[in-house]
XYZ file of N, CA, C and O in Angstrom:
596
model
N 82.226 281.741 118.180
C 80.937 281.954 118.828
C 79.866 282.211 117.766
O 80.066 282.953 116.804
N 79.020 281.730 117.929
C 77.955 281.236 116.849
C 76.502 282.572 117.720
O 75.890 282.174 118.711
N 76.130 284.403 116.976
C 75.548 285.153 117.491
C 74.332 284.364 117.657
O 73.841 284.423 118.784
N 73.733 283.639 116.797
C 72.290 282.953 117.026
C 71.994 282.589 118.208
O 70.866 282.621 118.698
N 73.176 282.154 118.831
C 73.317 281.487 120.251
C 73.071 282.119 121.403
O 72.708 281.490 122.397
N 73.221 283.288 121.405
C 73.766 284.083 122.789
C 72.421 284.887 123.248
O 71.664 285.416 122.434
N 72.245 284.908 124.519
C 71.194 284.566 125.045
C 71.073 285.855 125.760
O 70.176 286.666 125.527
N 72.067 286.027 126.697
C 72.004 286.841 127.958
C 73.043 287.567 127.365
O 73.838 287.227 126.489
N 72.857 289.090 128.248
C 73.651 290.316 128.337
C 75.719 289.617 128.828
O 76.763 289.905 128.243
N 75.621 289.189 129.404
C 77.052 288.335 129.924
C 77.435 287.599 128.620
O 78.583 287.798 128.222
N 76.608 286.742 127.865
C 77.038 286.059 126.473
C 77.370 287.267 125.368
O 78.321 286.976 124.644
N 76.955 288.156 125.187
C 76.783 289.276 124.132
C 78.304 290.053 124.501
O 79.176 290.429 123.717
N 78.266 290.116 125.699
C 79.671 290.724 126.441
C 81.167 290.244 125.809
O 82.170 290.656 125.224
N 80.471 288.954 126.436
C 81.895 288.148 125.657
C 81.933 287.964 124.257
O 83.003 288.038 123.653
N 80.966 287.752 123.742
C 80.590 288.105 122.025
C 81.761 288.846 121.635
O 82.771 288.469 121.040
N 81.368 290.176 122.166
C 81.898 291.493 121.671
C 83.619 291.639 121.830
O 84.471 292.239 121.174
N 83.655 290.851 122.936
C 85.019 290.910 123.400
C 85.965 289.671 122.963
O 87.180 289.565 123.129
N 85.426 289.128 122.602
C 86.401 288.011 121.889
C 86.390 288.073 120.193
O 87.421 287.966 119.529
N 84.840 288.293 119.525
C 84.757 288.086 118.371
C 85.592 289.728 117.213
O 86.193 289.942 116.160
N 84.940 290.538 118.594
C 85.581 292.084 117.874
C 87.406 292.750 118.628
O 88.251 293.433 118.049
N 87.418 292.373 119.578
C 88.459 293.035 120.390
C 87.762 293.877 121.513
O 88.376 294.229 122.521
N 86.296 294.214 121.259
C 85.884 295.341 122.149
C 86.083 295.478 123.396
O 85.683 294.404 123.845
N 86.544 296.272 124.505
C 86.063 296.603 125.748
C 85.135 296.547 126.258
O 84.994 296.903 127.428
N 84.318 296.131 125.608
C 82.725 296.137 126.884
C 82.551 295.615 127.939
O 83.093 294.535 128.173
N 81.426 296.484 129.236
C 81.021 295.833 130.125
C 80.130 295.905 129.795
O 79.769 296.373 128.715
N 79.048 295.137 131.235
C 77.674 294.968 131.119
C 77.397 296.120 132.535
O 77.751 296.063 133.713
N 76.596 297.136 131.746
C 76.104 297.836 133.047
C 74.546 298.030 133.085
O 74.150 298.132 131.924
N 73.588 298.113 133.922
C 72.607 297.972 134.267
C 71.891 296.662 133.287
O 70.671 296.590 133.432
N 72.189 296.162 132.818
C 71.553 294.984 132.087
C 72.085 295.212 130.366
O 71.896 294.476 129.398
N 72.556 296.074 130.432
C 73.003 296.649 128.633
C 74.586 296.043 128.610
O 75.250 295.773 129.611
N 75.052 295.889 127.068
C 76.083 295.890 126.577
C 76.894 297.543 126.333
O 76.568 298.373 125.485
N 77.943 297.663 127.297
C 78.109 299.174 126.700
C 79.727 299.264 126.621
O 80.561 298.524 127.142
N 79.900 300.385 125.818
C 80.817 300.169 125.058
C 82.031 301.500 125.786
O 82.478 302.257 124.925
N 82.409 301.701 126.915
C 83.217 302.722 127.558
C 84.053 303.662 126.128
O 84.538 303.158 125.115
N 83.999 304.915 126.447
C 85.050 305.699 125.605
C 85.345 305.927 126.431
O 84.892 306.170 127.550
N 87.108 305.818 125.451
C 88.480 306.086 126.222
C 88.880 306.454 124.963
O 88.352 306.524 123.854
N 90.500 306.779 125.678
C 91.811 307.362 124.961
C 91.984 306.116 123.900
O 92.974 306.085 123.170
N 91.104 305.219 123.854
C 91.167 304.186 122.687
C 90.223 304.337 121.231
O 90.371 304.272 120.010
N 89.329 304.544 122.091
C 87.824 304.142 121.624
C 86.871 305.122 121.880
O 86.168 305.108 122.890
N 86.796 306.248 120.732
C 85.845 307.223 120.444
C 84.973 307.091 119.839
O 84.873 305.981 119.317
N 83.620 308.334 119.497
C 82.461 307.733 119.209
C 82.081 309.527 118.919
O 82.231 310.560 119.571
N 81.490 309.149 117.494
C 80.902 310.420 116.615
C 79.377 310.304 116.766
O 78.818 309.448 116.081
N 78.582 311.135 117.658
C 77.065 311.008 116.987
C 76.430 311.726 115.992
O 76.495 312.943 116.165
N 75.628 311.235 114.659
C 75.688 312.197 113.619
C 74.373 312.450 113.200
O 73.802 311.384 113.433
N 73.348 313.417 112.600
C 72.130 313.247 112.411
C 72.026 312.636 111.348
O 72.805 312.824 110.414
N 70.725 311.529 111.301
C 70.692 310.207 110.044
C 71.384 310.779 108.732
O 72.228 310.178 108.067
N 70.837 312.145 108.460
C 71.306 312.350 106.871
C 72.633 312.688 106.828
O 73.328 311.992 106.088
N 73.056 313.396 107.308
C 74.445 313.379 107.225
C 75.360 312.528 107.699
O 76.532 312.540 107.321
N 74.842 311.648 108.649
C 75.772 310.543 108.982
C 75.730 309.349 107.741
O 76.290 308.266 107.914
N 75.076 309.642 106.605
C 74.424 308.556 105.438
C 75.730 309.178 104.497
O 76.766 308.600 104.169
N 75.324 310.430 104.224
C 76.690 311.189 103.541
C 78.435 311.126 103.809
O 79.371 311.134 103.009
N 78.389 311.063 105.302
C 79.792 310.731 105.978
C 80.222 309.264 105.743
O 81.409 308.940 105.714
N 79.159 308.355 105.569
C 79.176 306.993 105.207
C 80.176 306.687 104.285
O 81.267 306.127 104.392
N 79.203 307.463 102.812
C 79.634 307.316 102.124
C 81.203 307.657 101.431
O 82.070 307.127 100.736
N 80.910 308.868 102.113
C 82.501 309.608 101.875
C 83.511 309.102 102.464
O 84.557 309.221 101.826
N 83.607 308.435 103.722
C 84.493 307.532 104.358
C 84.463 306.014 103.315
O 85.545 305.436 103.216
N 83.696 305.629 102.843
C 84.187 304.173 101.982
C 84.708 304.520 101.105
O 85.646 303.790 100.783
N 84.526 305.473 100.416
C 85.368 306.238 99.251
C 86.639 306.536 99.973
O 87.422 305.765 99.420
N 87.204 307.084 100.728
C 88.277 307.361 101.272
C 88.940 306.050 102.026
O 89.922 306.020 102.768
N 88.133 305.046 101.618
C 88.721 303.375 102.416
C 88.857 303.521 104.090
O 89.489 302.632 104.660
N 88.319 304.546 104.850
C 88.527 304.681 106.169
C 87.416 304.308 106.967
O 87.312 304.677 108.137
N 86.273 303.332 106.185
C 85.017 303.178 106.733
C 85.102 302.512 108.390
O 86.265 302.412 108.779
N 84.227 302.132 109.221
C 84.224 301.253 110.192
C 82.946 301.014 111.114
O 81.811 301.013 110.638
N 83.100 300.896 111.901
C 81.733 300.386 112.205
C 80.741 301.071 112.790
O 81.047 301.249 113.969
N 79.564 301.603 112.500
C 78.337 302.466 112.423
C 77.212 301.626 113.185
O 77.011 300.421 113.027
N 76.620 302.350 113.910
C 75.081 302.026 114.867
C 74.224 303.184 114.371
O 74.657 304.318 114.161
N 72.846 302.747 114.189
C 72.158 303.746 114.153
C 71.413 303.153 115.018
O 71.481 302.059 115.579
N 70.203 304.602 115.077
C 69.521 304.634 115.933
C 68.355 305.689 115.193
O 68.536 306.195 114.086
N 67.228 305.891 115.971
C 66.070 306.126 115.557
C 66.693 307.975 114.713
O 66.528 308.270 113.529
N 67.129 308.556 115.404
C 67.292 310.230 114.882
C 69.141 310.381 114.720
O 69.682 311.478 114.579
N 69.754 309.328 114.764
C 71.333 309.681 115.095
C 72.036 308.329 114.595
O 71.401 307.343 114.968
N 72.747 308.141 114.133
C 74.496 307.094 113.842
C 75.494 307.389 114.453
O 76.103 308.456 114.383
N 75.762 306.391 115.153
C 77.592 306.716 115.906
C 78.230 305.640 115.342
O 77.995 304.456 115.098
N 79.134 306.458 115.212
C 80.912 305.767 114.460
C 81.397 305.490 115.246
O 80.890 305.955 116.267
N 82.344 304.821 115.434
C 83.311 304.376 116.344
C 84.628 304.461 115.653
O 85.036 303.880 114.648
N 85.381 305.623 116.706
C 86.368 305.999 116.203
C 87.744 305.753 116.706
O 87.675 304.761 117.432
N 88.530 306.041 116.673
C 90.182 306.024 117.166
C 90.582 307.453 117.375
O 90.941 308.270 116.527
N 90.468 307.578 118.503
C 90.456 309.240 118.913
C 92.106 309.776 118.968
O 92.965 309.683 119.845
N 92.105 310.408 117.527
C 93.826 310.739 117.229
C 94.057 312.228 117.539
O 95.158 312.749 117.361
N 93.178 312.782 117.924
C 92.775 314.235 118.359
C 91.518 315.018 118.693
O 90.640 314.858 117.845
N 91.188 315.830 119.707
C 90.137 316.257 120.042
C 90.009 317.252 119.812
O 90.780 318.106 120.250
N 88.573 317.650 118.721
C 88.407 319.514 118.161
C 88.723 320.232 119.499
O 88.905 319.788 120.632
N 88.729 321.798 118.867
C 89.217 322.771 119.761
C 87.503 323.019 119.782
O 86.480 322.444 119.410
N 87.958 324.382 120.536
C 86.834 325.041 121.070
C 85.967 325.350 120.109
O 84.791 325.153 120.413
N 86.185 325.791 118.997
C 85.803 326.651 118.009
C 85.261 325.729 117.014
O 84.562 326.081 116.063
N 85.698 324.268 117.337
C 85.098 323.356 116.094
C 83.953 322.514 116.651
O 83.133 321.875 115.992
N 84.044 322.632 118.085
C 83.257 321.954 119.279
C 81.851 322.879 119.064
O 80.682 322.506 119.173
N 82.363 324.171 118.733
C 80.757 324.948 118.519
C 80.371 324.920 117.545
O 79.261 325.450 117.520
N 80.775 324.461 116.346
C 80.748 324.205 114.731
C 79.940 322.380 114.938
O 78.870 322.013 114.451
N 80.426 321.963 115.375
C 79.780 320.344 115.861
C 78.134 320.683 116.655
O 77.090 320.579 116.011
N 78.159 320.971 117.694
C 77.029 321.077 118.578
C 76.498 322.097 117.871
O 75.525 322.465 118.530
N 76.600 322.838 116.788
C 75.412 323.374 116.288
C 74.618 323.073 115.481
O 73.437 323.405 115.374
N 75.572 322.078 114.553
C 75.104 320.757 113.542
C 74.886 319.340 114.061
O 74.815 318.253 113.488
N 74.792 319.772 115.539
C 73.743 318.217 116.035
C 75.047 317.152 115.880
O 74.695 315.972 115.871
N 76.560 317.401 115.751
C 77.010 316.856 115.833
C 77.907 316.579 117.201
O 78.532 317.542 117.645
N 78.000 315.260 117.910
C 78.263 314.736 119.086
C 79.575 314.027 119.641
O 79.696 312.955 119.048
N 80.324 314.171 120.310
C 81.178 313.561 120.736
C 81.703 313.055 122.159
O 82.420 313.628 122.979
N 81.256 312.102 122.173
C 80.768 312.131 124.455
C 82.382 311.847 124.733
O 83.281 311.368 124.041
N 82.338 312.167 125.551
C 83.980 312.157 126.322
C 84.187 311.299 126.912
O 83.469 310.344 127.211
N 85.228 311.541 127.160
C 86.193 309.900 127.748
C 85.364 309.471 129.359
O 85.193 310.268 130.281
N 85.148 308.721 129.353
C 84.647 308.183 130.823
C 83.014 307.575 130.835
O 82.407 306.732 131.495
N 82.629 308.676 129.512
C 80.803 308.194 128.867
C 81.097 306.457 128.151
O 82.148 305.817 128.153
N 79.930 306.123 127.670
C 80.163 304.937 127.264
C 78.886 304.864 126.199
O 77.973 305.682 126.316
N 78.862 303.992 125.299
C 78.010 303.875 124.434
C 76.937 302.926 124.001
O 77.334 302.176 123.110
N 75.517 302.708 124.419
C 74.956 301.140 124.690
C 75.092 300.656 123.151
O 74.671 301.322 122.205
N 75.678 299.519 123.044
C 75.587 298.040 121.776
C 74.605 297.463 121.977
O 74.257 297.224 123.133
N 73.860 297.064 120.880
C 72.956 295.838 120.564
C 73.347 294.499 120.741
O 74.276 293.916 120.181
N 72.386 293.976 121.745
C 72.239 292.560 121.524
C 71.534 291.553 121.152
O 70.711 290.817 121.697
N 72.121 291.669 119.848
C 71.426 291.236 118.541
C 72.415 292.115 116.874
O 73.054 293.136 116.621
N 71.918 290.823 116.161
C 73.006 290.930 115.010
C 71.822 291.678 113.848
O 72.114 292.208 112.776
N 70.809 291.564 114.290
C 69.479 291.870 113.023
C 69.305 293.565 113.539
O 70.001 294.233 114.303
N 67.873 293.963 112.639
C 67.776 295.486 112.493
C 67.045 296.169 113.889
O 67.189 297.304 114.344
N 66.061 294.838 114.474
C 65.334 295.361 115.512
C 65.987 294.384 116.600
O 66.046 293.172 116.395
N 66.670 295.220 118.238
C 67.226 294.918 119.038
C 66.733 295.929 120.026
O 66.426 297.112 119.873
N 66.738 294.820 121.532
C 65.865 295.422 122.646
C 66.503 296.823 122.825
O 65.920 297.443 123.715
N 67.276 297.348 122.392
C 68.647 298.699 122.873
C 67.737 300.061 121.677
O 67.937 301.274 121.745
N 66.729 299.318 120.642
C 67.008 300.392 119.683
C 67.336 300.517 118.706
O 66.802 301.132 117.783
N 68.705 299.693 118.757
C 69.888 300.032 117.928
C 70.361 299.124 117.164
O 70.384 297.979 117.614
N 70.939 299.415 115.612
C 71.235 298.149 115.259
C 72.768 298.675 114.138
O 73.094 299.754 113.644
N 73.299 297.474 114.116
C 74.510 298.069 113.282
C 74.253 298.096 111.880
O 73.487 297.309 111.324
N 74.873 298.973 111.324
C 74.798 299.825 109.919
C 76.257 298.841 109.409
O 76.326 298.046 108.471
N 76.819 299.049 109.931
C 77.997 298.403 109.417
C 78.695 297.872 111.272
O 78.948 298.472 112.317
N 78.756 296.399 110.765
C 79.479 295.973 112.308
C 80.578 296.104 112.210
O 81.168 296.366 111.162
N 81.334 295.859 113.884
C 82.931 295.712 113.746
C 83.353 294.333 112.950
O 82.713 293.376 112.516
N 84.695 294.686 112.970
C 85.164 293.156 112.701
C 86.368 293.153 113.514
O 86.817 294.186 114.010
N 86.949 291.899 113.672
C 88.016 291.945 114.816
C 89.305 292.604 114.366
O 89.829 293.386 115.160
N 89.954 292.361 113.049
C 90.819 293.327 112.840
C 90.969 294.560 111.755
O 91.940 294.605 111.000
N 90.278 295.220 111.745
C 89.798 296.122 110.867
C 90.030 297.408 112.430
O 89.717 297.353 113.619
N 90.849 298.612 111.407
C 91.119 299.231 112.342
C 90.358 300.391 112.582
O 89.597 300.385 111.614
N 90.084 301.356 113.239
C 88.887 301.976 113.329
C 89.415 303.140 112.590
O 90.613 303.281 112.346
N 88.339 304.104 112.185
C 88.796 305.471 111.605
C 88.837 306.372 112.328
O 87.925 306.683 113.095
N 90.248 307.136 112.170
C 90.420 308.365 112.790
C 89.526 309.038 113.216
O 88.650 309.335 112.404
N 89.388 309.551 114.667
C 87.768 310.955 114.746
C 88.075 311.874 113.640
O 87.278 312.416 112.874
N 89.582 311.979 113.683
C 89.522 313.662 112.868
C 88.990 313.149 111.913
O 87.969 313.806 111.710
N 89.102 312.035 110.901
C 88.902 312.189 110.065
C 87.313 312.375 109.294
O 86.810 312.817 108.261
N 86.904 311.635 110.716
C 85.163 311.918 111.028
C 84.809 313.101 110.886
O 84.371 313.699 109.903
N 85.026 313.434 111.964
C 84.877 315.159 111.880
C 84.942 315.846 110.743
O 83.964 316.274 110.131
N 86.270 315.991 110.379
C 86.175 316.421 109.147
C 85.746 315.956 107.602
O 85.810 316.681 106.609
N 85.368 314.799 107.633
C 84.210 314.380 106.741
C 82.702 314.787 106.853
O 81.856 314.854 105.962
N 82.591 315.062 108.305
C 81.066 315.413 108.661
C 81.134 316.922 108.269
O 80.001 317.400 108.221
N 81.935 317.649 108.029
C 82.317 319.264 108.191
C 82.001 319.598 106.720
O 81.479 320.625 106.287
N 82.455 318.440 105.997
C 82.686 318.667 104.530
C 81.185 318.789 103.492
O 80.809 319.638 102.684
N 80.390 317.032 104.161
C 79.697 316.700 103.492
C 78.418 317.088 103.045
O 77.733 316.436 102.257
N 77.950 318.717 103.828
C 76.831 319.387 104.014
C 76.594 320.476 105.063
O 76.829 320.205 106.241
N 76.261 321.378 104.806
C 75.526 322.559 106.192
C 74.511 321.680 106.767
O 74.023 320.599 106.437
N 74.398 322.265 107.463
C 73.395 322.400 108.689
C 72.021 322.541 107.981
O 71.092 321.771 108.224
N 71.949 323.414 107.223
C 70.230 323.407 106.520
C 70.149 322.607 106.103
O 69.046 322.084 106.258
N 71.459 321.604 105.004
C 70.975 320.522 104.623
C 70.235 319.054 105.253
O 69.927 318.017 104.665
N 70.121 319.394 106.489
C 69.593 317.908 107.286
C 68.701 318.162 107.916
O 68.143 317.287 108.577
């Protein structure tokens, strides 16, 4: 499938789902991306999600990143979910993790400006496997306080 091509929210769908492996549906006119027990999703504030970037390619566990105007979400492989205590360590550093049943809107469009917002930092690829949340998490835990961003 050739992205130049694809026109409509239904073409972008199948895009996603043939070219990456993704799950997506199309809900209200968007490409979105369901989390599940498969397919998790880190939201991070720009600067520290720039830092987690980096520290994940260094650690070879990189994968595929969206930003957005104040935030980056990862897309993760949810191998465990923080406890309570790290859940308040996250949400106090603006860091996000929507739960299973939320879903996440994708761009449709391969460039920087797309009707959603959003554009990928780093796209999927079809077999490239995603990075651990924990390991998210705990890269985001590592790479700076809270004052720093």
């Amino acid at each position: 499938m050739n992205a130049d091509k694809l026109r409509t929210v239904e073409d972008w769908v199948a895009y996603y789902r043939h070219e990456f492996g993704l799950a997506v549906v199309e809900r209200g006119g968007f490409v979105m991306l369901p989390v599940t027990n498969h397919v998790g999703v880190v939201h991070l504030p720009v600067r520290r999600a720039e830092k987690v970037r980096a520290a994940l390619q260094n650690q070879q566990q990189s994968g595929p990143m969206l930003a957005r105007q104040i935030r980056w979400s990862f897309l993760a492989e949810p191998d465990s979910r923080p406890g309570e205590q790290i859940m308040e360590v996250l949400n106090r550093l603006d860091i996000g993790i929507p739960a299973v049943g939320s879903a996440v809107m994708l761009p449709t469009g391969l460039g920087r400006w797309t009707r959603e917002g959003c554009h990928w930092v780093t796209p999927p690829t079809k077999d490239s496997k995603l990075p651990p949340l924990s390991a998210i998490i705990t890269t985001a835990l590592a790479v700076g306080t809270g004052s720093e961003d």
